JSON list of C-alpha atoms in Angstrom, two decimals:
[
{"chain": "A", "resi": 189, "resn": "MET", "atom": "CA", "xyz": [-28.59, 21.18, 30.78]},
{"chain": "A", "resi": 190, "resn": "THR", "atom": "CA", "xyz": [-29.79, 17.64, 30.35]},
{"chain": "A", "resi": 191, "resn": "ARG", "atom": "CA", "xyz": [-30.21, 16.07, 26.96]},
{"chain": "A", "resi": 192, "resn": "SER", "atom": "CA", "xyz": [-33.81, 15.07, 27.64]},
{"chain": "A", "resi": 193, "resn": "SER", "atom": "CA", "xyz": [-34.77, 18.68, 28.34]},
{"chain": "A", "resi": 194, "resn": "ALA", "atom": "CA", "xyz": [-34.19, 19.86, 24.76]},
{"chain": "A", "resi": 195, "resn": "PRO", "atom": "CA", "xyz": [-36.72, 19.48, 21.93]},
{"chain": "A", "resi": 196, "resn": "ALA", "atom": "CA", "xyz": [-35.77, 17.57, 18.78]},
{"chain": "A", "resi": 197, "resn": "LEU", "atom": "CA", "xyz": [-34.32, 20.59, 16.97]},
{"chain": "A", "resi": 198, "resn": "CYS", "atom": "CA", "xyz": [-32.38, 21.62, 20.08]},
{"chain": "A", "resi": 199, "resn": "PRO", "atom": "CA", "xyz": [-33.22, 25.34, 20.24]},
{"chain": "A", "resi": 200, "resn": "HIS", "atom": "CA", "xyz": [-31.68, 25.45, 23.72]},
{"chain": "A", "resi": 201, "resn": "LEU", "atom": "CA", "xyz": [-28.24, 24.48, 22.46]},
{"chain": "A", "resi": 202, "resn": "PRO", "atom": "CA", "xyz": [-25.59, 27.22, 22.56]},
{"chain": "A", "resi": 203, "resn": "ARG", "atom": "CA", "xyz": [-25.11, 29.34, 19.45]},
{"chain": "A", "resi": 204, "resn": "ALA", "atom": "CA", "xyz": [-21.31, 29.45, 19.93]},
{"chain": "A", "resi": 205, "resn": "TRP", "atom": "CA", "xyz": [-18.83, 26.73, 20.86]},
{"chain": "A", "resi": 206, "resn": "LEU", "atom": "CA", "xyz": [-15.32, 27.05, 22.24]},
{"chain": "A", "resi": 207, "resn": "PHE", "atom": "CA", "xyz": [-13.05, 24.15, 21.23]},
{"chain": "A", "resi": 208, "resn": "THR", "atom": "CA", "xyz": [-9.93, 23.81, 23.34]},
{"chain": "A", "resi": 209, "resn": "ASP", "atom": "CA", "xyz": [-6.52, 22.85, 22.02]},
{"chain": "A", "resi": 210, "resn": "PRO", "atom": "CA", "xyz": [-3.34, 22.55, 24.12]},
{"chain": "A", "resi": 211, "resn": "TRP", "atom": "CA", "xyz": [-1.16, 24.28, 21.53]},
{"chain": "A", "resi": 212, "resn": "ARG", "atom": "CA", "xyz": [-3.47, 26.83, 19.94]},
{"chain": "A", "resi": 213, "resn": "LEU", "atom": "CA", "xyz": [-5.42, 27.74, 23.09]},
{"chain": "A", "resi": 214, "resn": "PRO", "atom": "CA", "xyz": [-3.03, 27.39, 26.05]},
{"chain": "A", "resi": 215, "resn": "ASN", "atom": "CA", "xyz": [-5.23, 29.35, 28.49]},
{"chain": "A", "resi": 216, "resn": "PRO", "atom": "CA", "xyz": [-8.75, 27.96, 28.07]},
{"chain": "A", "resi": 217, "resn": "VAL", "atom": "CA", "xyz": [-9.78, 28.81, 31.64]},
{"chain": "A", "resi": 218, "resn": "GLY", "atom": "CA", "xyz": [-8.93, 32.50, 31.17]},
{"chain": "A", "resi": 219, "resn": "ILE", "atom": "CA", "xyz": [-10.63, 32.65, 27.79]},
{"chain": "A", "resi": 220, "resn": "LEU", "atom": "CA", "xyz": [-13.81, 30.99, 29.03]},
{"chain": "A", "resi": 221, "resn": "ALA", "atom": "CA", "xyz": [-13.94, 33.30, 32.05]},
{"chain": "A", "resi": 222, "resn": "GLN", "atom": "CA", "xyz": [-13.85, 36.35, 29.72]},
{"chain": "A", "resi": 223, "resn": "GLN", "atom": "CA", "xyz": [-16.82, 35.27, 27.57]},
{"chain": "A", "resi": 224, "resn": "ALA", "atom": "CA", "xyz": [-20.51, 35.86, 28.07]},
{"chain": "A", "resi": 225, "resn": "PRO", "atom": "CA", "xyz": [-22.26, 32.87, 29.68]},
{"chain": "A", "resi": 226, "resn": "GLY", "atom": "CA", "xyz": [-24.21, 30.36, 27.64]},
{"chain": "A", "resi": 227, "resn": "LEU", "atom": "CA", "xyz": [-21.44, 28.93, 25.46]},
{"chain": "A", "resi": 228, "resn": "GLY", "atom": "CA", "xyz": [-20.76, 25.35, 24.58]},
{"chain": "A", "resi": 229, "resn": "VAL", "atom": "CA", "xyz": [-17.33, 24.02, 25.43]},
{"chain": "A", "resi": 230, "resn": "VAL", "atom": "CA", "xyz": [-15.60, 21.04, 23.84]},
{"chain": "A", "resi": 231, "resn": "PHE", "atom": "CA", "xyz": [-12.62, 20.28, 26.07]},
{"chain": "A", "resi": 232, "resn": "ARG", "atom": "CA", "xyz": [-9.94, 18.46, 24.05]},
{"chain": "A", "resi": 233, "resn": "HIS", "atom": "CA", "xyz": [-6.61, 17.58, 25.65]},
{"chain": "A", "resi": 234, "resn": "PHE", "atom": "CA", "xyz": [-5.03, 15.35, 22.95]},
{"chain": "A", "resi": 235, "resn": "GLY", "atom": "CA", "xyz": [-3.23, 13.34, 25.62]},
{"chain": "A", "resi": 236, "resn": "GLN", "atom": "CA", "xyz": [-1.39, 16.33, 27.12]},
{"chain": "A", "resi": 237, "resn": "ALA", "atom": "CA", "xyz": [-1.39, 15.59, 30.87]},
{"chain": "A", "resi": 238, "resn": "ASP", "atom": "CA", "xyz": [-0.92, 19.18, 32.06]},
{"chain": "A", "resi": 239, "resn": "TYR", "atom": "CA", "xyz": [-3.75, 20.37, 29.85]},
{"chain": "A", "resi": 240, "resn": "LYS", "atom": "CA", "xyz": [-5.98, 17.43, 30.80]},
{"chain": "A", "resi": 241, "resn": "ALA", "atom": "CA", "xyz": [-5.53, 18.48, 34.44]},
{"chain": "A", "resi": 242, "resn": "LEU", "atom": "CA", "xyz": [-7.47, 21.68, 33.59]},
{"chain": "A", "resi": 243, "resn": "ALA", "atom": "CA", "xyz": [-10.66, 19.71, 32.89]},
{"chain": "A", "resi": 244, "resn": "PRO", "atom": "CA", "xyz": [-12.12, 19.78, 36.44]},
{"chain": "A", "resi": 245, "resn": "HIS", "atom": "CA", "xyz": [-11.61, 23.54, 36.70]},
{"chain": "A", "resi": 246, "resn": "MET", "atom": "CA", "xyz": [-13.06, 24.10, 33.22]},
{"chain": "A", "resi": 247, "resn": "ARG", "atom": "CA", "xyz": [-16.08, 21.95, 34.12]},
{"chain": "A", "resi": 248, "resn": "THR", "atom": "CA", "xyz": [-16.66, 23.84, 37.38]},
{"chain": "A", "resi": 249, "resn": "LEU", "atom": "CA", "xyz": [-16.44, 27.18, 35.58]},
{"chain": "A", "resi": 250, "resn": "ALA", "atom": "CA", "xyz": [-18.73, 26.02, 32.76]},
{"chain": "A", "resi": 251, "resn": "LEU", "atom": "CA", "xyz": [-21.28, 24.72, 35.25]},
{"chain": "A", "resi": 252, "resn": "ALA", "atom": "CA", "xyz": [-21.29, 28.01, 37.18]},
{"chain": "A", "resi": 253, "resn": "ARG", "atom": "CA", "xyz": [-21.77, 29.94, 33.93]},
{"chain": "A", "resi": 254, "resn": "GLY", "atom": "CA", "xyz": [-24.52, 27.68, 32.56]},
{"chain": "A", "resi": 255, "resn": "ASP", "atom": "CA", "xyz": [-22.35, 26.46, 29.68]},
{"chain": "A", "resi": 256, "resn": "LEU", "atom": "CA", "xyz": [-22.76, 23.07, 28.06]},
{"chain": "A", "resi": 257, "resn": "PHE", "atom": "CA", "xyz": [-19.53, 21.10, 28.63]},
{"chain": "A", "resi": 258, "resn": "LEU", "atom": "CA", "xyz": [-18.42, 18.18, 26.47]},
{"chain": "A", "resi": 259, "resn": "VAL", "atom": "CA", "xyz": [-15.15, 16.29, 26.61]},
{"chain": "A", "resi": 260, "resn": "GLY", "atom": "CA", "xyz": [-13.45, 15.37, 23.38]},
{"chain": "A", "resi": 261, "resn": "ALA", "atom": "CA", "xyz": [-13.08, 11.61, 22.79]},
{"chain": "A", "resi": 262, "resn": "ASP", "atom": "CA", "xyz": [-12.43, 10.68, 26.43]},
{"chain": "A", "resi": 263, "resn": "THR", "atom": "CA", "xyz": [-15.43, 9.05, 28.12]},
{"chain": "A", "resi": 264, "resn": "ARG", "atom": "CA", "xyz": [-13.50, 8.31, 31.30]},
{"chain": "A", "resi": 265, "resn": "LEU", "atom": "CA", "xyz": [-12.60, 11.98, 31.77]},
{"chain": "A", "resi": 266, "resn": "ALA", "atom": "CA", "xyz": [-16.17, 12.97, 30.89]},
{"chain": "A", "resi": 267, "resn": "GLN", "atom": "CA", "xyz": [-17.44, 10.70, 33.65]},
{"chain": "A", "resi": 268, "resn": "ASN", "atom": "CA", "xyz": [-14.82, 11.90, 36.14]},
{"chain": "A", "resi": 269, "resn": "VAL", "atom": "CA", "xyz": [-15.74, 15.57, 35.71]},
{"chain": "A", "resi": 270, "resn": "SER", "atom": "CA", "xyz": [-19.51, 14.94, 35.30]},
{"chain": "A", "resi": 271, "resn": "ALA", "atom": "CA", "xyz": [-19.48, 16.42, 31.80]},
{"chain": "A", "resi": 272, "resn": "ASP", "atom": "CA", "xyz": [-22.70, 16.91, 29.87]},
{"chain": "A", "resi": 273, "resn": "GLY", "atom": "CA", "xyz": [-21.43, 14.56, 27.18]},
{"chain": "A", "resi": 274, "resn": "VAL", "atom": "CA", "xyz": [-18.74, 13.69, 24.68]},
{"chain": "A", "resi": 275, "resn": "HIS", "atom": "CA", "xyz": [-17.62, 15.04, 21.33]},
{"chain": "A", "resi": 276, "resn": "LEU", "atom": "CA", "xyz": [-16.08, 12.61, 18.83]},
{"chain": "A", "resi": 277, "resn": "PRO", "atom": "CA", "xyz": [-13.84, 13.24, 15.86]},
{"chain": "A", "resi": 278, "resn": "GLU", "atom": "CA", "xyz": [-15.27, 11.94, 12.58]},
{"chain": "A", "resi": 279, "resn": "ARG", "atom": "CA", "xyz": [-13.08, 8.83, 12.69]},
{"chain": "A", "resi": 280, "resn": "LEU", "atom": "CA", "xyz": [-14.85, 7.73, 15.92]},
{"chain": "A", "resi": 281, "resn": "ALA", "atom": "CA", "xyz": [-18.40, 8.69, 14.93]},
{"chain": "A", "resi": 282, "resn": "HIS", "atom": "CA", "xyz": [-19.30, 5.04, 14.35]},
{"chain": "A", "resi": 283, "resn": "THR", "atom": "CA", "xyz": [-19.16, 4.55, 18.15]},
{"chain": "A", "resi": 284, "resn": "LEU", "atom": "CA", "xyz": [-22.12, 6.91, 18.72]},
{"chain": "A", "resi": 285, "resn": "PRO", "atom": "CA", "xyz": [-24.77, 4.13, 18.97]},
{"chain": "A", "resi": 286, "resn": "ARG", "atom": "CA", "xyz": [-22.72, 2.27, 21.59]},
{"chain": "A", "resi": 287, "resn": "LEU", "atom": "CA", "xyz": [-22.16, 5.47, 23.59]},
{"chain": "A", "resi": 288, "resn": "ARG", "atom": "CA", "xyz": [-25.87, 6.35, 23.38]},
{"chain": "A", "resi": 289, "resn": "LYS", "atom": "CA", "xyz": [-26.72, 2.97, 24.90]},
{"chain": "A", "resi": 290, "resn": "ARG", "atom": "CA", "xyz": [-24.15, 3.30, 27.65]},
{"chain": "A", "resi": 291, "resn": "TYR", "atom": "CA", "xyz": [-24.75, 6.99, 28.46]},
{"chain": "A", "resi": 292, "resn": "PRO", "atom": "CA", "xyz": [-28.37, 7.75, 27.49]},
{"chain": "A", "resi": 293, "resn": "GLY", "atom": "CA", "xyz": [-28.42, 11.16, 29.22]},
{"chain": "A", "resi": 294, "resn": "TRP", "atom": "CA", "xyz": [-25.29, 12.52, 27.55]},
{"chain": "A", "resi": 295, "resn": "TRP", "atom": "CA", "xyz": [-25.15, 14.97, 24.68]},
{"chain": "A", "resi": 296, "resn": "LEU", "atom": "CA", "xyz": [-23.19, 13.31, 21.87]},
{"chain": "A", "resi": 297, "resn": "SER", "atom": "CA", "xyz": [-21.66, 15.27, 19.02]},
{"chain": "A", "resi": 298, "resn": "THR", "atom": "CA", "xyz": [-19.23, 14.53, 16.24]},
{"chain": "A", "resi": 299, "resn": "SER", "atom": "CA", "xyz": [-17.30, 16.30, 13.54]},
{"chain": "A", "resi": 300, "resn": "ALA", "atom": "CA", "xyz": [-17.95, 15.83, 9.83]},
{"chain": "A", "resi": 301, "resn": "HIS", "atom": "CA", "xyz": [-15.85, 16.83, 6.86]},
{"chain": "A", "resi": 302, "resn": "SER", "atom": "CA", "xyz": [-18.15, 15.74, 4.03]},
{"chain": "A", "resi": 303, "resn": "LEU", "atom": "CA", "xyz": [-21.82, 15.34, 3.15]},
{"chain": "A", "resi": 304, "resn": "SER", "atom": "CA", "xyz": [-21.59, 11.58, 3.57]},
{"chain": "A", "resi": 305, "resn": "ALA", "atom": "CA", "xyz": [-20.12, 12.06, 7.07]},
{"chain": "A", "resi": 306, "resn": "LEU", "atom": "CA", "xyz": [-23.05, 14.36, 7.94]},
{"chain": "A", "resi": 307, "resn": "TYR", "atom": "CA", "xyz": [-25.50, 11.66, 6.83]},
{"chain": "A", "resi": 308, "resn": "GLN", "atom": "CA", "xyz": [-23.61, 9.06, 8.86]},
{"chain": "A", "resi": 309, "resn": "ALA", "atom": "CA", "xyz": [-23.59, 11.26, 11.97]},
{"chain": "A", "resi": 310, "resn": "GLN", "atom": "CA", "xyz": [-27.35, 11.68, 11.65]},
{"chain": "A", "resi": 311, "resn": "GLN", "atom": "CA", "xyz": [-27.86, 7.93, 11.12]},
{"chain": "A", "resi": 312, "resn": "TRP", "atom": "CA", "xyz": [-25.69, 7.07, 14.13]},
{"chain": "A", "resi": 313, "resn": "GLY", "atom": "CA", "xyz": [-27.69, 9.40, 16.37]},
{"chain": "A", "resi": 314, "resn": "ALA", "atom": "CA", "xyz": [-25.50, 12.45, 16.93]},
{"chain": "A", "resi": 315, "resn": "ASP", "atom": "CA", "xyz": [-27.33, 15.21, 18.77]},
{"chain": "A", "resi": 316, "resn": "PHE", "atom": "CA", "xyz": [-25.47, 17.80, 16.67]},
{"chain": "A", "resi": 317, "resn": "VAL", "atom": "CA", "xyz": [-22.55, 17.93, 14.27]},
{"chain": "A", "resi": 318, "resn": "PHE", "atom": "CA", "xyz": [-19.63, 20.30, 13.68]},
{"chain": "A", "resi": 319, "resn": "LEU", "atom": "CA", "xyz": [-19.01, 20.65, 9.94]},
{"chain": "A", "resi": 320, "resn": "SER", "atom": "CA", "xyz": [-15.41, 21.53, 9.14]},
{"chain": "A", "resi": 321, "resn": "SER", "atom": "CA", "xyz": [-13.69, 23.32, 7.63]},
{"chain": "A", "resi": 322, "resn": "VAL", "atom": "CA", "xyz": [-16.37, 25.69, 6.35]},
{"chain": "A", "resi": 323, "resn": "LEU", "atom": "CA", "xyz": [-13.97, 28.54, 5.51]},
{"chain": "A", "resi": 324, "resn": "SER", "atom": "CA", "xyz": [-10.20, 28.66, 5.26]},
{"chain": "A", "resi": 325, "resn": "SER", "atom": "CA", "xyz": [-8.63, 27.89, 8.60]},
{"chain": "A", "resi": 326, "resn": "ASP", "atom": "CA", "xyz": [-5.11, 27.98, 10.02]},
{"chain": "A", "resi": 327, "resn": "SER", "atom": "CA", "xyz": [-5.74, 24.73, 11.89]},
{"chain": "A", "resi": 328, "resn": "PRO", "atom": "CA", "xyz": [-3.11, 22.10, 11.12]},
{"chain": "A", "resi": 329, "resn": "SER", "atom": "CA", "xyz": [-5.88, 19.50, 10.79]},
{"chain": "A", "resi": 330, "resn": "ALA", "atom": "CA", "xyz": [-8.12, 21.60, 8.55]},
{"chain": "A", "resi": 331, "resn": "GLY", "atom": "CA", "xyz": [-8.50, 20.35, 5.05]},
{"chain": "A", "resi": 332, "resn": "ARG", "atom": "CA", "xyz": [-9.55, 22.36, 2.06]},
{"chain": "A", "resi": 333, "resn": "ALA", "atom": "CA", "xyz": [-12.40, 24.74, 2.88]},
{"chain": "A", "resi": 334, "resn": "ILE", "atom": "CA", "xyz": [-15.86, 23.46, 1.95]},
{"chain": "A", "resi": 335, "resn": "GLY", "atom": "CA", "xyz": [-17.13, 26.97, 1.27]},
{"chain": "A", "resi": 336, "resn": "LEU", "atom": "CA", "xyz": [-20.08, 28.65, 2.92]},
{"chain": "A", "resi": 337, "resn": "THR", "atom": "CA", "xyz": [-22.56, 28.01, 0.08]},
{"chain": "A", "resi": 338, "resn": "ARG", "atom": "CA", "xyz": [-21.84, 24.30, -0.22]},
{"chain": "A", "resi": 339, "resn": "ALA", "atom": "CA", "xyz": [-21.66, 23.83, 3.58]},
{"chain": "A", "resi": 340, "resn": "CYS", "atom": "CA", "xyz": [-25.05, 25.52, 3.91]},
{"chain": "A", "resi": 341, "resn": "THR", "atom": "CA", "xyz": [-26.53, 23.22, 1.25]},
{"chain": "A", "resi": 342, "resn": "TRP", "atom": "CA", "xyz": [-25.16, 20.21, 3.11]},
{"chain": "A", "resi": 343, "resn": "ALA", "atom": "CA", "xyz": [-26.50, 21.43, 6.47]},
{"chain": "A", "resi": 344, "resn": "ARG", "atom": "CA", "xyz": [-29.99, 21.72, 4.96]},
{"chain": "A", "resi": 345, "resn": "ARG", "atom": "CA", "xyz": [-29.89, 18.08, 3.84]},
{"chain": "A", "resi": 346, "resn": "VAL", "atom": "CA", "xyz": [-29.82, 16.66, 7.36]},
{"chain": "A", "resi": 347, "resn": "SER", "atom": "CA", "xyz": [-32.22, 17.01, 10.25]},
{"chain": "A", "resi": 348, "resn": "VAL", "atom": "CA", "xyz": [-29.50, 17.09, 12.92]},
{"chain": "A", "resi": 349, "resn": "PRO", "atom": "CA", "xyz": [-28.31, 20.58, 13.99]},
{"chain": "A", "resi": 350, "resn": "VAL", "atom": "CA", "xyz": [-25.08, 21.54, 12.22]},
{"chain": "A", "resi": 351, "resn": "TYR", "atom": "CA", "xyz": [-22.49, 24.01, 13.49]},
{"chain": "A", "resi": 352, "resn": "ALA", "atom": "CA", "xyz": [-20.00, 25.74, 11.19]},
{"chain": "A", "resi": 353, "resn": "LEU", "atom": "CA", "xyz": [-16.41, 25.12, 12.25]},
{"chain": "A", "resi": 354, "resn": "GLY", "atom": "CA", "xyz": [-13.25, 26.46, 10.67]},
{"chain": "A", "resi": 355, "resn": "GLY", "atom": "CA", "xyz": [-12.58, 30.05, 9.68]},
{"chain": "A", "resi": 356, "resn": "VAL", "atom": "CA", "xyz": [-15.78, 31.35, 11.26]},
{"chain": "A", "resi": 357, "resn": "ASP", "atom": "CA", "xyz": [-16.46, 33.55, 14.27]},
{"chain": "A", "resi": 358, "resn": "ALA", "atom": "CA", "xyz": [-19.18, 35.73, 15.79]},
{"chain": "A", "resi": 359, "resn": "HIS", "atom": "CA", "xyz": [-18.94, 38.16, 12.86]},
{"chain": "A", "resi": 360, "resn": "THR", "atom": "CA", "xyz": [-19.36, 35.58, 10.10]},
{"chain": "A", "resi": 361, "resn": "PRO", "atom": "CA", "xyz": [-22.80, 35.99, 8.49]},
{"chain": "A", "resi": 362, "resn": "LEU", "atom": "CA", "xyz": [-24.03, 32.41, 8.81]},
{"chain": "A", "resi": 363, "resn": "PRO", "atom": "CA", "xyz": [-27.21, 31.28, 7.00]},
{"chain": "A", "resi": 364, "resn": "SER", "atom": "CA", "xyz": [-30.05, 29.95, 9.14]},
{"chain": "A", "resi": 365, "resn": "ALA", "atom": "CA", "xyz": [-29.19, 26.40, 8.04]},
{"chain": "A", "resi": 366, "resn": "PHE", "atom": "CA", "xyz": [-26.53, 26.46, 10.77]},
{"chain": "A", "resi": 367, "resn": "ALA", "atom": "CA", "xyz": [-27.29, 26.12, 14.48]},
{"chain": "A", "resi": 368, "resn": "GLY", "atom": "CA", "xyz": [-24.30, 28.39, 15.12]},
{"chain": "A", "resi": 369, "resn": "TYR", "atom": "CA", "xyz": [-20.52, 28.35, 14.94]},
{"chain": "A", "resi": 370, "resn": "ALA", "atom": "CA", "xyz": [-17.52, 26.85, 16.69]},
{"chain": "A", "resi": 371, "resn": "GLY", "atom": "CA", "xyz": [-13.86, 27.66, 16.75]},
{"chain": "A", "resi": 372, "resn": "ILE", "atom": "CA", "xyz": [-10.50, 27.63, 18.45]},
{"chain": "A", "resi": 373, "resn": "SER", "atom": "CA", "xyz": [-8.43, 30.58, 17.34]},
{"chain": "A", "resi": 374, "resn": "CYS", "atom": "CA", "xyz": [-11.45, 32.89, 17.04]},
{"chain": "A", "resi": 375, "resn": "TRP", "atom": "CA", "xyz": [-11.54, 33.17, 20.83]},
{"chain": "A", "resi": 376, "resn": "LYS", "atom": "CA", "xyz": [-9.32, 35.93, 22.12]},
{"chain": "A", "resi": 377, "resn": "ASP", "atom": "CA", "xyz": [-7.51, 35.96, 25.42]},
{"chain": "A", "resi": 378, "resn": "GLU", "atom": "CA", "xyz": [-7.79, 39.52, 26.67]},
{"chain": "A", "resi": 379, "resn": "GLY", "atom": "CA", "xyz": [-5.01, 38.88, 29.17]},
{"chain": "A", "resi": 380, "resn": "THR", "atom": "CA", "xyz": [-2.32, 38.22, 26.58]}
]
């Protein structure tokens, strides 16, 4: 799916996103293979070489399934596996304009943990944003939960699509202000 093929509000973006994590999701290939096609995948390796080595296989699988595949904060790896784009943590969101210039066809997303970060992501040209942590999460990096009501209010204040991340899954009743949801531990590995 190319970035230029989607209208401004991105109705063709996936409703659900799988975020990888070397420690909390050790078998991302198996988990992705068990899901219905049409997901978004944010492949994050956090510098773990063995896990990073899974990226080409994950990309091939995502491509065959019709999934959108982004690499977390690693433009070189994104180029090497012909990813659809890059996802940035909030602390790197300021690099979005530079990345847009360098990779105009890529999907570019970022995380946000506050209303001001959502505004910044929109200003810097993010295609979509993952707002975290919407509900209580067991993620070591999750801060205090924003709460569904406040997160929804924030999502309505920006024109960029916002995904709920943290403590949400396919069964969470999300308001229409959200483009969908994303998670790590909400994805189950049926083989374990």
